[in-house]
Amino acid sequence: MPSSAAPLPIRRIALTTGGGDAPGLNAVICAVTRAAQRRGWTCVGIRDGYDGLLRPERYRPGDGCIELTSERVEGIAALGGTLLGSTNKGDPFAYPTAQADGSAALLDRSQDLLDALAREGIDALVAVGGDGSLAIAHRLAQRGLRVVGVPKTIDNDLDGTVMTFGFDTAVGFASECIDRLHTTAASHHRVIAVEVMGRYAGWIALHAGLAGGAHAILLPELPFDLGAVAELIARREAQGLAYSIVVVAEGAYPRDGSRLLCGPAEAGHAERLGGMGEQVAQALARLTGKDARCVVLGHLLRGGSPTAFDRVAALRFGAAAVRALEAGQSDVMVALDGNDVHPVPLAEVAGRMKAVPLDGGTLATARDLGVCLGVSAATAA
Ligand SMILES: Nc1ncnc2c1ncn2[C@@H]1O[C@H](COP(=O)(O)OP(=O)(O)OP(=O)(O)O)[C@@H](O)[C@H]1O
Ligand SMILES: O=P(O)(O)OC[C@H]1O[C@](O)(CO)[C@@H](O)[C@@H]1O
Ligand SMILES: [Mg+2]
């Protein structure tokens, strides 16, 4: 449970960025550093998730954990990526460790991490991450560490917050790409499938598809029937609209099939989704007789400078995390709730996925616009 009781004074905090990178991470680093400095606290950044402390030998002496100062974070809020590096391998509670026979065993290195934080004189941790990183943060809090989480992910699949930072930038870039694909698809009378990231949630696909005027959007939340998409393409053809854009979430799958992986789960690393865009393009070419192509936006969605919205959200989250620590809170995540940022218990969000609600307003908007969701009229909600 989050606690507000008898806060001990804080003098030094650590910051970590974990999971896939997202535009806005540097803005959080900037805000946490400056807000900490204003309170007279010092702030350090741990390299690559927790690797800077768990594998210090990988870094130049003293560089696994770097001092963050106002000077060091000057101008970084506009930059993509993370100054500290990130990882989506190596949960400290199941840390992949090479064995003599070449295999990797998953070891619980959480105590090593807590010891290393104590040696650095760290009083509290700000953990910036998605569902996986925040589940780790929650477990660290349960082990007695003062922790505040900050919600990050381009996927927007984190529960307990209206939005994560990184999502707006990813959607903006994806919709710009879709805009560009309209003209080439129209010129060649083609079907173009655009595969976007998002893991098991369709937030990026739905929002980018709507913003980019896609004709069909296939989401993990609604297993699809390509017959419905082929019908839409034929209807458009009959109206003299000889091209179509189909946005495919990487986690989408057919009603009679399953998700596609481009990499299996390995020790300490989740499975990698990918390939459904190409499969959809090939199947639609067969079903419609039209020329079809697939474009995979992939990691381009994680790159580049954060939008103003993501910068402001990230700055607000970072500053709110420091205020939460100052107020004696721990085991909480700062969350966007309407217009304000409030702490919510990490237990309520860690490891929980937020899917696109099938009865939500955005999906209703897509239906009202006549966007095909890969569901035949008979089964459509
Ligand atoms: N600090 C970290 N050190 C090592 N591994 C981490 C760390 N944070 C997260 N991970 C691992 O990375 C994976 C994803 O983390 P998380 O959910 O936080 O990221 P994300 O933004 O949702 O992006 P993605 O899930 O696509 O990598 C999880 O399997 C988690 O165990
Ligand atoms: O960096 P990796 O391992 O390719 O991760 C890819 C995954 O990370 C994300 O970009 C962010 O969570 C997902 O959308 C995607 O499935
Ligand atoms: Mg995740």
XYZ file of C-alpha atoms and ligand atoms in Angstrom:
429
model
C 0.000 0.000 0.000
C 1.205 3.571 -0.626
C 2.270 5.278 2.589
C 2.215 8.925 3.605
C 3.395 8.377 7.190
C 6.513 9.799 8.871
C 8.605 10.585 5.814
C 12.338 10.557 6.442
C 14.267 13.472 4.962
C 15.529 12.891 1.455
C 19.003 14.016 0.432
C 19.772 11.949 -2.614
C 17.544 10.238 -5.193
C 18.182 7.939 -8.152
C 16.414 7.865 -11.480
C 16.082 4.937 -13.878
C 14.507 4.603 -17.323
C 13.365 1.083 -18.270
C 11.599 -0.802 -21.062
C 11.416 0.386 -24.668
C 12.498 4.020 -25.044
C 9.808 6.648 -25.637
C 9.988 10.309 -26.658
C 9.779 12.380 -23.474
C 12.158 10.320 -21.301
C 14.723 13.109 -21.346
C 12.069 15.634 -20.329
C 11.292 13.497 -17.247
C 15.017 13.337 -16.441
C 15.219 17.125 -16.776
C 12.189 17.764 -14.543
C 13.210 15.294 -11.818
C 16.756 16.666 -11.727
C 15.646 20.301 -11.509
C 12.829 19.683 -9.018
C 15.220 17.661 -6.816
C 17.898 20.325 -6.999
C 15.366 23.004 -5.943
C 14.789 21.003 -2.758
C 18.505 20.706 -2.080
C 18.584 17.007 -3.022
C 21.223 15.484 -5.261
C 20.154 13.240 -8.113
C 21.884 10.381 -9.931
C 20.851 8.516 -13.052
C 21.363 4.753 -13.313
C 22.511 3.619 -16.751
C 20.450 1.167 -18.806
C 17.645 0.311 -16.409
C 19.509 -1.080 -13.408
C 22.525 -2.393 -15.319
C 24.680 0.547 -14.228
C 24.445 -0.820 -10.685
C 24.115 -4.535 -11.406
C 26.930 -4.698 -13.982
C 29.223 -1.778 -13.114
C 32.130 -3.580 -14.831
C 30.478 -2.832 -18.191
C 30.999 0.892 -17.706
C 33.979 3.175 -17.259
C 34.786 3.520 -13.550
C 32.008 5.460 -11.827
C 29.982 5.787 -15.028
C 27.302 3.172 -14.256
C 25.566 5.821 -12.199
C 25.949 9.458 -13.232
C 25.399 12.663 -11.296
C 22.511 14.618 -12.783
C 22.810 18.369 -12.459
C 20.928 21.314 -13.933
C 23.843 21.860 -16.309
C 23.813 18.241 -17.464
C 20.093 18.299 -18.280
C 20.138 21.709 -19.976
C 18.269 21.510 -23.296
C 17.559 17.768 -23.175
C 13.749 17.984 -22.831
C 13.420 18.365 -26.604
C 15.549 15.297 -27.376
C 14.284 11.782 -28.123
C 15.717 8.680 -26.466
C 17.128 8.727 -22.953
C 20.364 10.210 -21.697
C 20.642 7.222 -19.357
C 19.994 4.405 -21.815
C 17.251 1.838 -21.301
C 16.724 -1.890 -21.471
C 13.853 -4.287 -21.833
C 16.035 -7.225 -20.823
C 17.200 -7.869 -17.312
C 14.473 -7.565 -14.713
C 16.517 -7.509 -11.448
C 14.129 -10.095 -9.971
C 14.835 -12.434 -12.911
C 18.192 -11.283 -14.182
C 19.617 -13.197 -17.152
C 23.044 -14.427 -16.099
C 25.381 -16.433 -18.326
C 26.172 -19.912 -17.045
C 29.349 -21.923 -17.620
C 27.570 -24.096 -20.220
C 26.598 -21.021 -22.245
C 22.938 -21.033 -21.148
C 21.310 -18.073 -19.354
C 19.806 -18.570 -15.896
C 17.379 -16.051 -14.402
C 18.690 -15.003 -10.989
C 17.003 -12.834 -8.368
C 19.488 -9.947 -8.054
C 17.128 -7.581 -6.245
C 19.185 -7.665 -3.026
C 22.351 -6.790 -5.007
C 20.448 -3.824 -6.406
C 19.192 -2.662 -2.984
C 22.733 -3.007 -1.593
C 24.185 -0.999 -4.487
C 21.577 1.747 -3.992
C 22.442 1.868 -0.275
C 26.169 2.127 -1.099
C 25.364 5.090 -3.375
C 23.528 6.747 -0.470
C 20.204 6.713 -2.313
C 17.142 7.572 -0.200
C 14.507 7.120 -2.919
C 14.059 6.042 -6.529
C 12.094 7.490 -9.443
C 11.408 4.624 -11.871
C 10.257 5.665 -15.328
C 8.739 2.853 -17.362
C 5.858 0.856 -18.740
C 3.962 -2.051 -17.209
C 7.102 -4.186 -16.878
C 9.316 -1.484 -15.315
C 6.581 -0.429 -12.910
C 5.981 -4.018 -11.830
C 9.700 -4.112 -10.965
C 9.363 -0.755 -9.141
C 6.417 -2.098 -7.117
C 8.412 -5.157 -6.044
C 11.316 -2.912 -5.008
C 8.895 -0.787 -2.949
C 7.614 -3.951 -1.278
C 11.233 -4.674 -0.333
C 11.345 -1.347 1.537
C 12.723 1.061 -1.056
C 10.982 4.438 -1.401
C 9.834 4.444 -5.014
C 7.673 6.646 -7.211
C 6.865 5.467 -10.754
C 6.377 7.571 -13.886
C 4.192 6.131 -16.683
C 6.028 5.818 -19.998
C 5.304 3.918 -23.179
C 4.457 4.712 -26.759
C 1.897 1.877 -26.507
C -0.360 3.765 -24.031
C -1.250 0.360 -22.572
C -0.670 1.255 -18.940
C -3.602 1.181 -16.546
C -4.371 3.926 -14.022
C -3.458 6.904 -16.197
C -5.415 8.584 -18.963
C -2.272 8.663 -21.082
C 1.401 7.792 -20.998
C 4.010 10.108 -22.479
C 5.486 8.968 -25.796
C 2.105 7.966 -27.201
C 1.295 11.353 -28.717
C 4.636 11.521 -30.551
C 4.239 7.964 -31.876
C 0.684 8.663 -33.074
C 1.710 11.971 -34.672
C 4.512 10.352 -36.639
C 2.407 7.335 -37.663
C -0.407 9.552 -38.899
C 2.057 11.629 -40.919
C 3.321 8.419 -42.533
C -0.258 7.331 -43.288
C -0.936 10.759 -44.864
C 2.021 10.153 -47.189
C 0.884 6.643 -48.078
C -2.511 7.901 -49.319
C -0.984 9.585 -52.365
C 1.212 6.688 -53.458
C -1.573 4.149 -52.807
C -4.019 6.289 -54.808
C -1.552 6.804 -57.670
C -0.985 3.046 -58.027
C -4.515 1.903 -57.140
C -3.035 -0.231 -54.391
C -3.929 -1.548 -50.988
C -1.298 -0.559 -48.424
C -1.159 -2.245 -45.038
C 0.644 -0.169 -42.407
C 1.862 -2.167 -39.398
C 2.322 -0.207 -36.188
C 3.673 -1.123 -32.749
C 1.594 -1.312 -29.596
C 2.093 -4.844 -28.256
C -1.238 -6.363 -27.203
C -3.152 -3.057 -27.333
C -4.435 -1.158 -30.346
C -4.103 2.425 -29.093
C -1.489 3.517 -31.634
C -3.303 1.785 -34.515
C -6.681 3.286 -33.605
C -5.525 6.846 -33.024
C -3.065 6.976 -35.943
C -5.574 5.262 -38.214
C -8.282 7.771 -37.347
C -5.957 10.772 -37.632
C -4.524 9.493 -40.920
C -7.899 8.688 -42.484
C -7.290 4.925 -42.779
C -10.091 2.941 -44.396
C -9.646 -0.088 -42.169
C -8.028 -0.497 -38.738
C -7.249 -3.919 -37.294
C -6.818 -4.070 -33.511
C -5.722 -6.802 -31.088
C -8.929 -6.133 -29.165
C -11.103 -7.190 -32.149
C -9.897 -10.379 -33.861
C -10.454 -9.700 -37.542
C -12.097 -11.276 -40.549
C -10.332 -10.160 -43.741
C -13.503 -10.911 -45.701
C -14.950 -7.741 -44.134
C -11.911 -5.713 -45.246
C -12.073 -7.186 -48.766
C -15.767 -6.183 -48.930
C -14.861 -2.620 -47.961
C -12.167 -2.525 -50.658
C -14.682 -3.789 -53.234
C -17.256 -1.159 -52.141
C -14.657 1.581 -52.492
C -13.674 0.229 -55.905
C -17.337 0.408 -56.992
C -17.360 4.077 -55.941
C -14.296 4.782 -58.071
C -11.970 4.789 -55.047
C -9.395 2.300 -56.243
C -7.054 2.352 -53.254
C -7.263 1.592 -49.551
C -5.140 2.059 -46.464
C -5.352 -0.615 -43.777
C -3.668 0.038 -40.423
C -2.646 -3.187 -38.694
C -1.637 -3.256 -35.029
C 1.338 -5.593 -34.548
C -0.742 -7.542 -32.016
C -3.827 -7.918 -34.255
C -4.793 -11.433 -35.320
C -7.482 -13.169 -37.372
C -10.559 -14.673 -35.735
C -9.460 -18.107 -36.880
C -5.726 -17.591 -36.252
C -3.197 -16.282 -33.790
C -0.697 -13.458 -33.208
C 2.504 -13.403 -35.241
C 5.883 -13.229 -33.548
C 9.110 -12.017 -35.114
C 11.097 -13.173 -32.081
C 10.266 -15.673 -29.343
C 10.410 -14.882 -25.642
C 13.961 -15.412 -24.343
C 15.400 -15.446 -20.853
C 14.599 -11.991 -19.471
C 13.030 -10.652 -22.681
C 9.402 -10.685 -23.759
C 8.290 -12.100 -27.120
C 8.514 -9.706 -30.084
C 5.417 -9.178 -32.195
C 5.541 -8.519 -35.927
C 4.678 -9.739 -39.395
C 0.892 -9.367 -39.421
C 1.011 -6.357 -41.778
C 2.693 -8.406 -44.514
C 0.327 -11.314 -43.956
C -2.695 -8.995 -44.254
C -1.309 -7.374 -47.435
C -0.746 -10.759 -49.086
C -4.163 -12.086 -48.076
C -5.929 -8.929 -49.304
C -4.081 -9.179 -52.635
C -5.433 -12.730 -52.996
C -8.966 -11.805 -51.899
C -9.304 -8.633 -53.996
C -6.974 -9.255 -56.944
C -5.389 -5.886 -56.228
C -1.748 -5.013 -55.898
C -0.903 -4.735 -52.176
C 2.119 -3.571 -50.210
C 3.051 -3.514 -46.544
C 4.929 -0.768 -44.680
C 6.188 -1.540 -41.156
C 6.724 1.627 -39.110
C 8.383 -0.287 -36.258
C 10.981 1.527 -34.177
C 10.559 4.753 -36.153
C 7.594 5.308 -33.814
C 9.928 5.388 -30.816
C 12.381 7.856 -32.315
C 12.554 11.596 -32.770
C 11.816 14.647 -30.742
C 8.781 14.501 -28.404
C 5.750 16.563 -29.335
C 4.948 19.580 -27.169
C 2.168 17.523 -25.544
C 4.591 14.731 -24.606
C 7.212 17.202 -23.372
C 4.726 18.927 -21.093
C 3.263 15.608 -19.893
C 6.751 14.256 -19.168
C 7.820 17.449 -17.368
C 4.627 17.360 -15.284
C 5.103 13.682 -14.417
C 8.759 14.239 -13.448
C 8.024 17.222 -11.213
C 4.998 15.443 -9.686
C 7.169 12.410 -8.864
C 9.516 14.626 -6.843
C 6.568 16.304 -5.090
C 5.166 12.860 -4.236
C 8.499 11.813 -2.698
C 8.667 15.085 -0.771
C 5.173 14.398 0.571
C 6.393 11.056 1.905
C 4.643 8.929 -0.697
C 6.049 5.642 -1.907
C 4.875 2.664 -3.980
C 2.818 5.036 -6.147
C 2.814 6.084 -9.781
C 2.077 9.645 -10.832
C -0.860 9.453 -13.222
C -2.740 11.793 -15.515
C -6.316 11.955 -14.319
C -8.406 14.407 -16.323
C -6.470 17.649 -16.122
C -4.316 16.844 -13.141
C -1.459 14.553 -12.163
C -2.110 12.473 -9.036
C -0.337 9.577 -7.350
C -2.086 6.199 -7.645
C -0.959 3.004 -5.876
C 1.571 1.063 -7.959
C -0.218 -2.119 -6.894
C -3.202 -0.962 -8.947
C -1.238 -0.421 -12.157
C 1.903 -2.565 -12.099
C 1.785 -5.328 -14.685
C -1.776 -4.430 -15.695
C -2.576 -3.764 -19.319
C -5.054 -1.162 -20.550
C -6.711 -2.322 -23.765
C -8.826 -0.170 -26.082
C -12.356 -0.438 -24.622
C -14.757 -1.931 -27.145
C -17.541 0.328 -25.869
C -15.363 3.481 -25.798
C -15.951 6.750 -27.631
C -12.934 6.545 -29.934
C -13.939 3.174 -31.335
C -17.528 4.441 -31.666
C -16.131 7.374 -33.649
C -14.330 4.989 -36.007
C -17.554 3.042 -36.537
C -19.531 6.250 -37.151
C -16.975 7.333 -39.732
C -17.442 4.054 -41.573
C -13.936 2.801 -40.817
C -13.812 -0.971 -41.264
C -12.651 -2.700 -38.077
C -12.347 -6.078 -39.747
C -15.652 -7.232 -38.314
C -18.519 -8.177 -40.593
C -21.745 -6.188 -40.235
C -23.468 -9.194 -38.664
C -20.956 -9.380 -35.811
C -20.140 -5.654 -35.460
C -21.042 -4.117 -32.097
N 14.834 -1.388 -15.573
C 14.746 -2.508 -16.269
N 15.790 -3.350 -16.351
C 15.667 -4.446 -17.053
N 14.573 -4.867 -17.695
C 13.525 -4.081 -17.614
C 13.567 -2.862 -16.912
N 12.392 -2.278 -17.021
C 11.638 -3.107 -17.771
N 12.309 -4.187 -18.110
C 11.796 -5.286 -18.874
O 11.417 -4.781 -20.132
C 10.137 -5.256 -20.512
C 9.227 -4.112 -20.909
O 9.209 -3.126 -19.914
P 8.091 -2.016 -19.853
O 6.772 -2.686 -19.892
O 8.406 -1.174 -18.705
O 8.358 -1.201 -21.134
P 7.409 -0.647 -22.229
O 7.565 0.779 -22.337
O 6.025 -1.142 -22.012
O 8.062 -1.185 -23.510
P 8.204 -2.667 -23.980
O 7.249 -3.460 -23.144
O 7.777 -2.740 -25.329
O 9.658 -2.941 -23.880
C 9.626 -6.065 -19.336
O 9.719 -7.422 -19.721
C 10.540 -5.760 -18.200
O 10.795 -6.875 -17.378
O 12.798 -2.865 -28.405
P 12.073 -4.098 -28.827
O 12.491 -5.291 -28.043
O 12.100 -4.312 -30.300
O 10.569 -3.843 -28.368
C 9.514 -3.658 -29.221
C 8.281 -3.388 -28.409
O 8.471 -2.216 -27.630
C 7.460 -1.278 -27.902
O 7.993 -0.423 -28.867
C 7.131 -0.386 -26.739
O 6.513 -1.061 -25.731
C 6.301 -2.141 -28.411
O 5.356 -1.392 -29.127
C 7.046 -3.174 -29.222
O 6.314 -4.377 -29.330
Mg 5.302 -2.872 -21.818
